[in-house]
Short mmCIF file of C-alpha atoms in Angstrom, two decimals:
data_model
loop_
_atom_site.label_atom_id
_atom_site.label_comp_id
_atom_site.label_asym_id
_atom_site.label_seq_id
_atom_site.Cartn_x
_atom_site.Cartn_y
_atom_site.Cartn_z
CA UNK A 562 -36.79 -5.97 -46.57
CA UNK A 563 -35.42 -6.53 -43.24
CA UNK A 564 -36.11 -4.40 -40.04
CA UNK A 565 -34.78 -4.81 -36.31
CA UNK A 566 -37.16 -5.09 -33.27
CA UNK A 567 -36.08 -1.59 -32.40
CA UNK A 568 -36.86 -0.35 -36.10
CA UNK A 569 -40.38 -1.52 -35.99
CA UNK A 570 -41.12 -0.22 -32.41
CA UNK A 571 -39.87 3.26 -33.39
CA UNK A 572 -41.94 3.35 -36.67
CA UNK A 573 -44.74 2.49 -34.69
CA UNK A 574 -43.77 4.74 -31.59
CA UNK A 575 -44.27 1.85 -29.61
CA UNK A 576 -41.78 0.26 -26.15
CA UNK A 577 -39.71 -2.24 -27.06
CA UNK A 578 -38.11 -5.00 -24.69
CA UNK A 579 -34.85 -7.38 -24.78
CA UNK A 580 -32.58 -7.93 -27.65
CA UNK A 581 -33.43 -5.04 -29.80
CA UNK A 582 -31.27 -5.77 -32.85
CA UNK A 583 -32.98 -9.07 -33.81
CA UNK A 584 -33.87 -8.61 -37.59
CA UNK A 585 -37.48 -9.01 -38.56
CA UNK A 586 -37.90 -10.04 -42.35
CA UNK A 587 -41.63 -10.26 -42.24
CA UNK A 588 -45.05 -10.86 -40.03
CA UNK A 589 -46.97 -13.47 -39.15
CA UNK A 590 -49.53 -15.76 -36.40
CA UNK A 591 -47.83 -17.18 -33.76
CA UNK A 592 -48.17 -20.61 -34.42
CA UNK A 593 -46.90 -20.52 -38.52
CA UNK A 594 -44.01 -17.94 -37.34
CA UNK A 595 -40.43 -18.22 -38.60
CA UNK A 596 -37.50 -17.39 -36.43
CA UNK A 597 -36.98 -14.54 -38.11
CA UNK A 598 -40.89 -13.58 -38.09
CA UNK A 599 -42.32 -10.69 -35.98
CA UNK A 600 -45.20 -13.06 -34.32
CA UNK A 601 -49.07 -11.10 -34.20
CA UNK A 602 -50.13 -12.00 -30.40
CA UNK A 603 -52.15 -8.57 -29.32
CA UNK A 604 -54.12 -10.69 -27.34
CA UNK A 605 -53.98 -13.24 -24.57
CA UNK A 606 -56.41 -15.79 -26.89
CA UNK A 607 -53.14 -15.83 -29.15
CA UNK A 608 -50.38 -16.43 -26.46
CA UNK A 609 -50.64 -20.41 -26.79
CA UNK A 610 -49.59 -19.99 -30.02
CA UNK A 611 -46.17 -18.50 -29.64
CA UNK A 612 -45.31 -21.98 -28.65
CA UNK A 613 -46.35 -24.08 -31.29
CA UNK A 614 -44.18 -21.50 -33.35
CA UNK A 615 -40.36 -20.28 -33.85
CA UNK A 616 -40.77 -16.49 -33.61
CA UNK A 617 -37.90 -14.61 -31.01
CA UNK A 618 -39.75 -11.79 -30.93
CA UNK A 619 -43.43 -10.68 -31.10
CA UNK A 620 -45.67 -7.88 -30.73
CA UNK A 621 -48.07 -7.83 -27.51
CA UNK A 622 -50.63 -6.69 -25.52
CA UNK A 623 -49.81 -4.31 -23.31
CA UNK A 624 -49.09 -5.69 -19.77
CA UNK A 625 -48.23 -9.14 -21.52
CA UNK A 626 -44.87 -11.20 -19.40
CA UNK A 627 -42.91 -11.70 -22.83
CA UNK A 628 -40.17 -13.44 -21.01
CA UNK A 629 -42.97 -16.11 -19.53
CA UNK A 630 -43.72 -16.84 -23.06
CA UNK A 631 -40.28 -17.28 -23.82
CA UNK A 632 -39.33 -14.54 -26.36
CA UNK A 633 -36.06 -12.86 -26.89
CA UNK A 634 -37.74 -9.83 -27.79
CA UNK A 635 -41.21 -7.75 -27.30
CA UNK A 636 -42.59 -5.02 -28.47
CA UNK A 637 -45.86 -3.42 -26.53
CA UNK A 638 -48.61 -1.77 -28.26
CA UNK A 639 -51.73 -0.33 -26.13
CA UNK A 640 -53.79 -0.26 -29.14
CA UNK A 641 -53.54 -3.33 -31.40
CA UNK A 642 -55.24 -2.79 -34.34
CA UNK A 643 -53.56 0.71 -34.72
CA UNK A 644 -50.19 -0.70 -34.58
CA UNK A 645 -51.52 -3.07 -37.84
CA UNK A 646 -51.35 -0.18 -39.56
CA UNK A 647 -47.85 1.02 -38.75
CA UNK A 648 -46.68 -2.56 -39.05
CA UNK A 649 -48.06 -3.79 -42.16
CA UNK A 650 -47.08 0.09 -43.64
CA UNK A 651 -43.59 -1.02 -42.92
CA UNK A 652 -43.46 -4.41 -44.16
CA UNK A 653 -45.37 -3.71 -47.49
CA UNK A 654 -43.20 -4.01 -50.52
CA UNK A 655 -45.79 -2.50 -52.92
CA UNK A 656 -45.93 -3.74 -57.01
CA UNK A 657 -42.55 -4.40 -58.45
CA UNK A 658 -42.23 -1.47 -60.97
CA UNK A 659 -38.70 -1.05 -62.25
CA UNK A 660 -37.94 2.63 -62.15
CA UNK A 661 -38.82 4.61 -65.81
CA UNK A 662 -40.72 3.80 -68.50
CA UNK A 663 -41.42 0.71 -69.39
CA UNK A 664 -40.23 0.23 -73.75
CA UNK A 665 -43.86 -1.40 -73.83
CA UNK A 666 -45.53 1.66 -72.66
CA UNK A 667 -46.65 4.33 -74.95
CA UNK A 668 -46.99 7.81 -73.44
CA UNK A 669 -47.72 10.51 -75.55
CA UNK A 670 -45.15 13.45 -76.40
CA UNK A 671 -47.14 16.39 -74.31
CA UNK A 672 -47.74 14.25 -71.07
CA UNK A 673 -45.17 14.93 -68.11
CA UNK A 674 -43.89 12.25 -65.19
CA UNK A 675 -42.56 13.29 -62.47
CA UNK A 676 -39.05 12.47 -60.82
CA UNK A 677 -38.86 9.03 -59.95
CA UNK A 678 -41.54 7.76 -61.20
CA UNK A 679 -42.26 4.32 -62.27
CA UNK A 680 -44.51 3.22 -65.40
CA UNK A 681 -45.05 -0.56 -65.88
CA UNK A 682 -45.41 -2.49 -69.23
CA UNK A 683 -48.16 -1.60 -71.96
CA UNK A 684 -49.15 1.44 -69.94
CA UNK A 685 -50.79 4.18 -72.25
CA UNK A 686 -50.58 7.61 -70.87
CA UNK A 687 -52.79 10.32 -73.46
CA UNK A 688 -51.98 14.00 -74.36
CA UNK A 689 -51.62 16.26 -71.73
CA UNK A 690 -51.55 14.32 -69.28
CA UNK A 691 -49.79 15.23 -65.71
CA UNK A 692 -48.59 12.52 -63.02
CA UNK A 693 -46.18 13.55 -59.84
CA UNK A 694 -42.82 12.38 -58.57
CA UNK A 695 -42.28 8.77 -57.70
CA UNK A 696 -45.82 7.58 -58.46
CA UNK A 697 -46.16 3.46 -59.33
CA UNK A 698 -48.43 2.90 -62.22
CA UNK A 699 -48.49 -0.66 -62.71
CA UNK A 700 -49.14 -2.94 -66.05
CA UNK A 701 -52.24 -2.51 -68.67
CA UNK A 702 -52.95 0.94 -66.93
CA UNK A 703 -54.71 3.80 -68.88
CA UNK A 704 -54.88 7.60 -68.15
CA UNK A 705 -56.40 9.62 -70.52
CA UNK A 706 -56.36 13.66 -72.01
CA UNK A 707 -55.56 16.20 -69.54
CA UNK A 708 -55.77 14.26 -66.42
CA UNK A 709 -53.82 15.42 -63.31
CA UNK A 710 -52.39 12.58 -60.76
CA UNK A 711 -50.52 14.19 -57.59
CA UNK A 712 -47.11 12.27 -56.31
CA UNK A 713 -46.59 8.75 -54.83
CA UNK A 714 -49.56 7.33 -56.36
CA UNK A 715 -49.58 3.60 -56.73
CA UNK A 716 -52.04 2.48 -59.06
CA UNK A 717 -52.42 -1.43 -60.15
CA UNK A 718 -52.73 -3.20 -62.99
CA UNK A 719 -55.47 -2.49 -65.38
CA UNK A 720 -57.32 0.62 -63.72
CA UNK A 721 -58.68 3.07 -66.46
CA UNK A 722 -58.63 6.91 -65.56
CA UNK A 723 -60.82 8.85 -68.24
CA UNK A 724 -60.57 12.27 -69.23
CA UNK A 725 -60.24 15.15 -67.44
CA UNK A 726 -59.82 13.95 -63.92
CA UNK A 727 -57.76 15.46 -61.47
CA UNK A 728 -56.26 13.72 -58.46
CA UNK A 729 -54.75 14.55 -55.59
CA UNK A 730 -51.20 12.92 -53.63
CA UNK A 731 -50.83 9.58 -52.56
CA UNK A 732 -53.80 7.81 -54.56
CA UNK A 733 -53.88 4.38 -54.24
CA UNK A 734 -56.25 2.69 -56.70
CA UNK A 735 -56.45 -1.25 -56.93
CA UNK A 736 -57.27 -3.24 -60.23
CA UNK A 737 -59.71 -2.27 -62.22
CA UNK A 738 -60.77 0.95 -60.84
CA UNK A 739 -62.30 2.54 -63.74
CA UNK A 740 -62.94 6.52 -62.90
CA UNK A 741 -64.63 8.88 -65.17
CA UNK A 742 -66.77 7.08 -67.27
CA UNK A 743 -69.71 8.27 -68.11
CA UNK A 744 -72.97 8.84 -65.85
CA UNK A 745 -76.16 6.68 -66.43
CA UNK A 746 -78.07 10.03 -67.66
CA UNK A 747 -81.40 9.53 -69.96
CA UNK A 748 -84.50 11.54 -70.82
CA UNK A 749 -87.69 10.65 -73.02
CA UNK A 750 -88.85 13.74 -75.30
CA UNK A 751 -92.32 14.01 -72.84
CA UNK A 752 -92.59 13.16 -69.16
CA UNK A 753 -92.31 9.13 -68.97
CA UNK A 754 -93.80 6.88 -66.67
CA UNK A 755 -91.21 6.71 -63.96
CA UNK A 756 -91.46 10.92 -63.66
CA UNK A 757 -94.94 10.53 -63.37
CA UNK A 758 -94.69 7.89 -61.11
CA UNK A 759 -92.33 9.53 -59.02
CA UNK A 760 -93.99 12.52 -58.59
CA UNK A 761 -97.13 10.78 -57.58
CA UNK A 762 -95.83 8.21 -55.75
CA UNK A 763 -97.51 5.37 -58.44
CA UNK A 764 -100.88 6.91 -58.23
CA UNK A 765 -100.63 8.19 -61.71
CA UNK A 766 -98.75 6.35 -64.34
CA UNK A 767 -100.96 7.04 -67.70
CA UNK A 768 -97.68 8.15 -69.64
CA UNK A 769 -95.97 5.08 -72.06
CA UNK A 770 -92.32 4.54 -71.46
CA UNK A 771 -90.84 6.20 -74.49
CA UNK A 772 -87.18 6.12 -76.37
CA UNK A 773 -84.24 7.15 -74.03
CA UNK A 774 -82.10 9.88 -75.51
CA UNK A 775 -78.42 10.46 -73.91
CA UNK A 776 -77.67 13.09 -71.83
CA UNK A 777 -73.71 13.28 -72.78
CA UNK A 778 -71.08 13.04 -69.81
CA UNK A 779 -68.97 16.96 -70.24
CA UNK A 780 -68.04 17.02 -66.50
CA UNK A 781 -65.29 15.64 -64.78
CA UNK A 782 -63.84 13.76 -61.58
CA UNK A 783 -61.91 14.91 -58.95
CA UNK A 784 -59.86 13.14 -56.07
CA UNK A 785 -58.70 14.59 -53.28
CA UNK A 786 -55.64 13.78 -51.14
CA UNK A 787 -54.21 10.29 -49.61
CA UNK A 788 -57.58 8.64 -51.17
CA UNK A 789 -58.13 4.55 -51.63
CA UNK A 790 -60.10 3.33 -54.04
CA UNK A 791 -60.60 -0.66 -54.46
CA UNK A 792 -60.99 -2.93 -56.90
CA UNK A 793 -63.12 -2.80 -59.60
CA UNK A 794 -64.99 0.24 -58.26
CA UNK A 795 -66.31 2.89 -60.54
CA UNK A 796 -66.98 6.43 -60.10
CA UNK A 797 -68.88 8.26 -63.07
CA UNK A 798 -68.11 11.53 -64.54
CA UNK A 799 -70.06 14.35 -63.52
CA UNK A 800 -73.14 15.85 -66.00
CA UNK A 801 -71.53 19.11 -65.74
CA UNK A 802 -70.15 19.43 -62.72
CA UNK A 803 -67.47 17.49 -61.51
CA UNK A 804 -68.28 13.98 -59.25
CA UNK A 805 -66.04 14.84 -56.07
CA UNK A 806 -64.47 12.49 -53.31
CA UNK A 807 -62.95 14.50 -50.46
CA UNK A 808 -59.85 13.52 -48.84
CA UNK A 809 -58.45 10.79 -47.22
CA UNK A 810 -61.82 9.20 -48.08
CA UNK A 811 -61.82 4.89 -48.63
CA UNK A 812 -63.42 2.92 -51.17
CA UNK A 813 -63.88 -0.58 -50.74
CA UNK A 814 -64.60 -3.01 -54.00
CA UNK A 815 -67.69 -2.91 -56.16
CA UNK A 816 -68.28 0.44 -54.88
CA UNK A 817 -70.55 2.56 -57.64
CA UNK A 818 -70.44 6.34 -57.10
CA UNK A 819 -73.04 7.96 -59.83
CA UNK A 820 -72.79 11.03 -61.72
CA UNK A 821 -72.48 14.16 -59.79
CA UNK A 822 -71.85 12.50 -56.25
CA UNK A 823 -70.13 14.44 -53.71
CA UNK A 824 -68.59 12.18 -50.87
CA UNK A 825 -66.56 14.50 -47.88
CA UNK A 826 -63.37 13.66 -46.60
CA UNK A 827 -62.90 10.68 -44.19
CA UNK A 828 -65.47 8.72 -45.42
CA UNK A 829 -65.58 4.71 -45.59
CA UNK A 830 -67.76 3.08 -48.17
CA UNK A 831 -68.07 -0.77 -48.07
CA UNK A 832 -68.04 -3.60 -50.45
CA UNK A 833 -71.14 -3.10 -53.23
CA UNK A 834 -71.70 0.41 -51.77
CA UNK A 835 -74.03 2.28 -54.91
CA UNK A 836 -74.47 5.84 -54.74
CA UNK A 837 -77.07 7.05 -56.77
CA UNK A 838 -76.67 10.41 -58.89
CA UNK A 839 -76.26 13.82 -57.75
CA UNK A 840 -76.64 12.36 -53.64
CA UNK A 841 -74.17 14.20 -50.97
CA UNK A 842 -72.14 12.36 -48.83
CA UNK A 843 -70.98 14.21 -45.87
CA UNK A 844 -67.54 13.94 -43.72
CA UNK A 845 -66.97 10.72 -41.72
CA UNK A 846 -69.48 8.59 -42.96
CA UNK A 847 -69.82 4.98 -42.97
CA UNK A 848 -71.64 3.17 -45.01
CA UNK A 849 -71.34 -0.74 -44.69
CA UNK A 850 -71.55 -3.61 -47.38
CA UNK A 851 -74.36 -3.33 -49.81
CA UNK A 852 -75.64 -0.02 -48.56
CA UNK A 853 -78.07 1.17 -51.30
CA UNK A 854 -78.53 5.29 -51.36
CA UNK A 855 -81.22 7.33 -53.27
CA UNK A 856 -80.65 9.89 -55.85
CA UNK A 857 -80.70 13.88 -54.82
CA UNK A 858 -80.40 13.07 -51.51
CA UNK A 859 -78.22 14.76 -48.06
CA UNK A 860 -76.21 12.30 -45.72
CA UNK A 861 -74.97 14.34 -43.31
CA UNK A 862 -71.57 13.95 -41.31
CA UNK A 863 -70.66 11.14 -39.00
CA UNK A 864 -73.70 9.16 -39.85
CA UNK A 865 -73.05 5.44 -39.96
CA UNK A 866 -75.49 3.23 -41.89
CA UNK A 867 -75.41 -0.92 -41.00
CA UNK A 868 -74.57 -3.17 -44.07
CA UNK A 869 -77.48 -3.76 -46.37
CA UNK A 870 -79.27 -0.15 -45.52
CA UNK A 871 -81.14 1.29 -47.87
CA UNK A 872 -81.21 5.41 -47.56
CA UNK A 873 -84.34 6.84 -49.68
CA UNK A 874 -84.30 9.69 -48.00
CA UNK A 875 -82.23 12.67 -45.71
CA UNK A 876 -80.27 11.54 -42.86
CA UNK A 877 -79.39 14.10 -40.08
CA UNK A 878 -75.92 14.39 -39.18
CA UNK A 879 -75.00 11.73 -36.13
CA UNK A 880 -77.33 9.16 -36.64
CA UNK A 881 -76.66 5.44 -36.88
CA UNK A 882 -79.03 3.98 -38.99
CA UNK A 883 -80.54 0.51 -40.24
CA UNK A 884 -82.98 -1.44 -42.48
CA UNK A 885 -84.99 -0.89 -45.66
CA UNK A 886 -86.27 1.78 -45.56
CA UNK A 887 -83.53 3.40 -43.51
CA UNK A 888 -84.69 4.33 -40.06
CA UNK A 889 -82.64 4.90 -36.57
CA UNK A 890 -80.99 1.45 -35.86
CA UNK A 891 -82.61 1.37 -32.59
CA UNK A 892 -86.05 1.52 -34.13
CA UNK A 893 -85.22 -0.78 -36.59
CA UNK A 894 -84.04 -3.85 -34.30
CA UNK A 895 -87.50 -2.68 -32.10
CA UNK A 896 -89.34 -3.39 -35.39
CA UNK A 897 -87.39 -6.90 -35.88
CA UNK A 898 -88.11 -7.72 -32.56
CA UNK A 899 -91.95 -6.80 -33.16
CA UNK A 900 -92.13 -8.76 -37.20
CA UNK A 901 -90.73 -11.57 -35.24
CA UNK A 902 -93.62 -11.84 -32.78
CA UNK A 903 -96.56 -11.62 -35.67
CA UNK A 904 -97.06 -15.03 -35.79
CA UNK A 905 -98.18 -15.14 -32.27
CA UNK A 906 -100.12 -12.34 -32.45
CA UNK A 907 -101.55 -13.31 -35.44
CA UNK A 908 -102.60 -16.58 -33.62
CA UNK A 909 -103.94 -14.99 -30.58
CA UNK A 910 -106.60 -12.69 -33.00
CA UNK A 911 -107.62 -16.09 -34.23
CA UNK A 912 -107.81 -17.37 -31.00
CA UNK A 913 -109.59 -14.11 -29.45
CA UNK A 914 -111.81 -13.89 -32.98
CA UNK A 915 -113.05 -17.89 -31.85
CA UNK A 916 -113.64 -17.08 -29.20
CA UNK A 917 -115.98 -13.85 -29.43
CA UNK A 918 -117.78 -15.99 -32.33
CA UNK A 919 -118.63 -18.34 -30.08
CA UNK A 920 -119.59 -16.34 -27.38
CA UNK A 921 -122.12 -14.62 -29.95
CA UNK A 922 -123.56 -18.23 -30.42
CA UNK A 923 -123.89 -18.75 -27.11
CA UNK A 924 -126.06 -15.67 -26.55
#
């Protein structure tokens, strides 16, 4: 893949500067960069850099003097981290999938691919089964009955879609996404000991824990549009209903959605996100690493919860949150402040309680 400096400045509708037609065969830091290396110096703090390297041509701040720093080329980007999009869009090659089916593969009579589509070796593709034009599906990949998979979806090695699921255009799904097993769903033939202690908050637990029977799995998944999910996350199959993720909606890795989640579009779930049953996610929510959420629960839109939050309870739409238990992030870092000041307080009641036993001596 090779692009000129004028290429990647249109695809990311940025200003270019000097020789335009130098080809660009890849990214990099300004210091490691290759001559023929677009060099990554959006900020000042990288500028020493470009020196110590052998990159013509880099991308910049905006304002930046690229001939002081003595490039052949520039291109200008007022917001950095946007362009990183555009850039590394442009310069990503994807898996190598040769076009087809792979002879290793084994895809079953009544399932349809689309036009230009691309299945990779032992691939197993079940009855029924529909995927769009030009998606990549990569190695050790399986897709069950009657699922539904919209066009130019890439999905890597050794991801296993279950039964049922429908998903919308331009999935991407790392390794080992497994989607549609089924929910963690159990019930004792009389009220156990966690309903009772649930319902009175552990002041009554006479009831004895008793033999879980399954509650089966009959619902489904589905995926909306232009939807990430990374690696080795799983999303469970809905009781009945379907678990939903809305579109354009990211999934970091080790993220756990349970059964009967709904998650709006936009969202952004980090790294060992868990999501307990039947909980609503609204639109534009962010949830950081390790956020922990309660079963049966609301989070409305646009909230964003710190990493390691733990939501046992309703969140209004807008707020930014903290801690365990959850609580407004201002609050919270009050009430860190506070916890770290006990031991001084707790010092001054000894002092004050001393002192007030001695006075009573004294009289």
């Amino acid at each position: 893949m090779s692009f000129t400096v004028f290429e990647v400045a249109t695809a990311l509708g940025a200003e270019a500067f000097g020789d335009g037609d130098i080809v660009i065969t890849g990214a990099s830091e300004p210091a490691s960069a290759r001559a023929n290396d677009l060099a990554l110096a959006m900020d000042p703090k990288y500028a020493e850099g470009l020196s110590e390297g052998a990159a013509r041509a880099a991308i910049l701040w905006d304002g930046a003097d690229w001939r002081a720093l003595g490039l052949e080329a520039a291109i200008v980007v007022p917001r950095p981290r946007y362009a990183m999009s555009g850039l590394t869009a442009l310069l990503d090659r994807g898996p190598e999938i040769a076009l087809g089916i792979h002879p290793s593969a084994v895809v079953h009579a009544t399932a349809v691919i689309g036009a230009s589509a691309a299945v990779g070796p032992l691939v197993v593709v079940g009855p029924r089964v529909k995927i769009g034009a030009s998606a990549r599906i990569a190695s050790h990949v399986s897709i069950a009955e009657d699922t539904e998979i919209g066009s130019d979806a890439v999905i890597h090695s050794g991801a296993r879609i279950g039964a049922r699921v429908t998903i919308g255009d331009r999935f991407i799904c790392q390794p080992g996404v497994v989607i549609g097993a089924d929910g963690f769903s159990f019930v004792t033939p009389e009220k156990s000991r966690v309903e009772e202690a649930r319902a009175s908050l552990g002041a009554k637990t006479e009831a004895v824990n008793q033999s879980w029977t399954r509650i089966h799995s009959i619902g489904t998944v589905h995926i909306g549009d232009d939807v990430e999910i990374g690696a080795n996350s799983t999303i469970d199959r809905g009781t009945i209903r379907a678990t939903t993720i809305g579109d354009r909606t990211k999934l970091d890795n080790l993220v756990h959605l349970g059964h009967n989640v709904t998650v709006g579009n936009d969202t952004l779930l980090c790294g060992q996100v868990g999501i307990a049953g039947s909980t609503k996610i609204g639109n534009r929510v962010v949830l950081g690493g390790q956020v922990g959420v309660s079963d049966n629960i609301f989070v409305g839109d646009d909230v964003v919860a710190g990493g390691a939050t733990k939501i046992m309870s309703k969140v209004p739409a807008g707020r930014v949150i903290l801690g365990y238990p959850a609580m407004k992030m201002e609050q919270y870092l009050e009430a860190g402040r506070n916890w770290r000041r006990l031991p001084r307080l707790i010092d001054d009641v000894k002092a004050l309680k001393k002192a007030v036993l001695s006075d009573d001596k004294d009289d």
